[in-house]
Short mmCIF file of C-alpha atoms in Angstrom, two decimals:
data_model
loop_
_atom_site.label_atom_id
_atom_site.label_comp_id
_atom_site.label_asym_id
_atom_site.label_seq_id
_atom_site.Cartn_x
_atom_site.Cartn_y
_atom_site.Cartn_z
CA MET A 994 -32.39 20.11 24.37
CA THR A 995 -28.18 19.00 25.40
CA SER A 996 -26.24 19.85 23.22
CA LYS A 997 -23.39 17.99 21.57
CA PRO A 998 -19.94 19.10 23.03
CA HIS A 999 -18.05 22.51 20.78
CA ILE A 1000 -14.95 19.86 18.34
CA ASP A 1001 -12.50 22.19 17.41
CA THR A 1002 -11.54 20.91 13.62
CA GLY A 1003 -9.32 23.76 13.17
CA ALA A 1004 -6.76 21.86 16.24
CA PRO A 1005 -3.14 21.23 14.93
CA VAL A 1006 -2.42 17.77 14.91
CA ALA A 1007 1.27 16.07 15.25
CA LEU A 1008 3.03 16.28 12.06
CA ALA A 1009 4.41 12.42 12.26
CA ALA A 1010 0.63 11.93 12.80
CA PHE A 1011 -0.64 14.01 9.40
CA THR A 1012 2.58 11.75 7.40
CA ALA A 1013 0.93 8.73 8.66
CA GLN A 1014 -2.40 9.58 7.40
CA ALA A 1015 -1.10 11.34 4.14
CA GLY A 1016 0.92 8.48 3.28
CA LEU A 1017 4.14 10.92 3.38
CA ASN A 1018 7.32 10.07 4.10
CA PRO A 1019 8.57 12.41 7.31
CA VAL A 1020 11.50 13.12 4.85
CA THR A 1021 9.41 15.24 1.97
CA ALA A 1022 7.34 16.49 5.45
CA TRP A 1023 11.38 17.66 6.00
CA ARG A 1024 11.52 19.14 3.17
CA TRP A 1025 8.67 21.23 2.17
CA ARG A 1026 9.02 22.41 6.11
CA LYS A 1027 12.74 23.67 4.83
CA LYS A 1028 10.89 25.34 1.23
CA GLY A 1029 8.64 26.53 3.32
CA TRP A 1030 5.84 25.78 1.32
CA ILE A 1031 4.02 25.15 4.48
CA THR A 1032 5.06 26.59 8.15
CA THR A 1033 4.10 24.58 12.12
CA ILE A 1034 4.51 24.97 15.44
CA ASN A 1035 6.46 24.24 17.50
CA ILE A 1036 4.85 23.20 20.88
CA ALA A 1037 6.19 21.79 23.45
CA GLY A 1038 9.79 20.63 21.47
CA ARG A 1039 6.80 18.68 18.63
CA GLN A 1040 6.77 19.86 14.66
CA TYR A 1041 2.03 20.33 14.70
CA ILE A 1042 -0.03 21.04 11.79
CA THR A 1043 -2.63 22.80 11.27
CA ARG A 1044 -6.41 21.95 9.13
CA GLU A 1045 -5.83 25.40 8.20
CA GLU A 1046 -2.01 25.20 6.78
CA VAL A 1047 -2.98 22.23 5.36
CA GLU A 1048 -6.25 23.82 4.20
CA ARG A 1049 -3.31 25.64 2.04
CA PHE A 1050 -1.27 23.51 1.07
CA ASN A 1051 -3.46 22.26 -0.98
CA ALA A 1052 -5.24 25.47 -2.44
CA ARG A 1053 -1.49 26.03 -4.12
CA ALA A 1054 -0.65 23.10 -4.96
CA ALA A 1055 -4.68 23.62 -6.50
CA ALA A 1056 -3.60 26.26 -8.64
CA GLY A 1057 -0.12 25.30 -9.78
CA GLU A 1058 2.48 26.69 -7.83
CA PHE A 1059 4.21 23.82 -7.06
CA ALA A 1060 4.95 21.99 -11.06
CA ARG A 1061 7.31 21.75 -12.67
CA ASP A 1062 8.09 19.79 -16.25
CA ALA A 1063 9.55 16.05 -15.20
CA ALA A 1064 13.20 16.28 -15.40
CA MET A 1065 14.63 13.42 -17.33
CA PRO A 1066 17.14 10.50 -15.96
CA ARG A 1067 20.96 11.39 -16.38
CA ARG A 1068 22.52 8.47 -17.34
CA SER A 1069 26.51 8.07 -17.50
CA PRO A 1070 27.91 6.76 -20.35
CA THR A 1071 29.72 4.14 -17.74
CA SER A 1072 26.24 2.70 -16.96
CA VAL A 1073 24.79 1.46 -20.30
CA ILE A 1074 26.32 -2.52 -20.43
CA THR A 1075 27.32 -3.03 -23.72
CA LEU A 1076 27.84 -6.26 -25.34
CA ASN A 1077 31.31 -7.35 -26.90
CA PRO A 1078 31.52 -9.44 -29.53
CA ASP A 1079 34.60 -10.91 -28.59
CA THR A 1080 33.87 -11.34 -25.66
CA ARG A 1081 30.54 -13.91 -25.66
CA HIS A 1082 30.77 -17.67 -24.76
CA SER A 1083 29.14 -19.97 -27.55
CA SER A 1084 27.91 -23.25 -25.84
#
């Protein structure tokens, strides 16, 4: 009986490939790295992420560690358009 070759499922994945597969913008991954939300490995100048790190991030997200209240959009007084009745054109 021949056995299947062992494939290491914990092998690091290129961060660029991970962001493409997850549908994330690379800038989002950069921000998460900057905030310390994910840890990457530098191999020959390229950033990689391990499966364990993805699982750790998902567990933290599911626990609500990154949750916060939604912020209301800020509106400046100049962004509101008001119509002056004197400037309306009649047909």
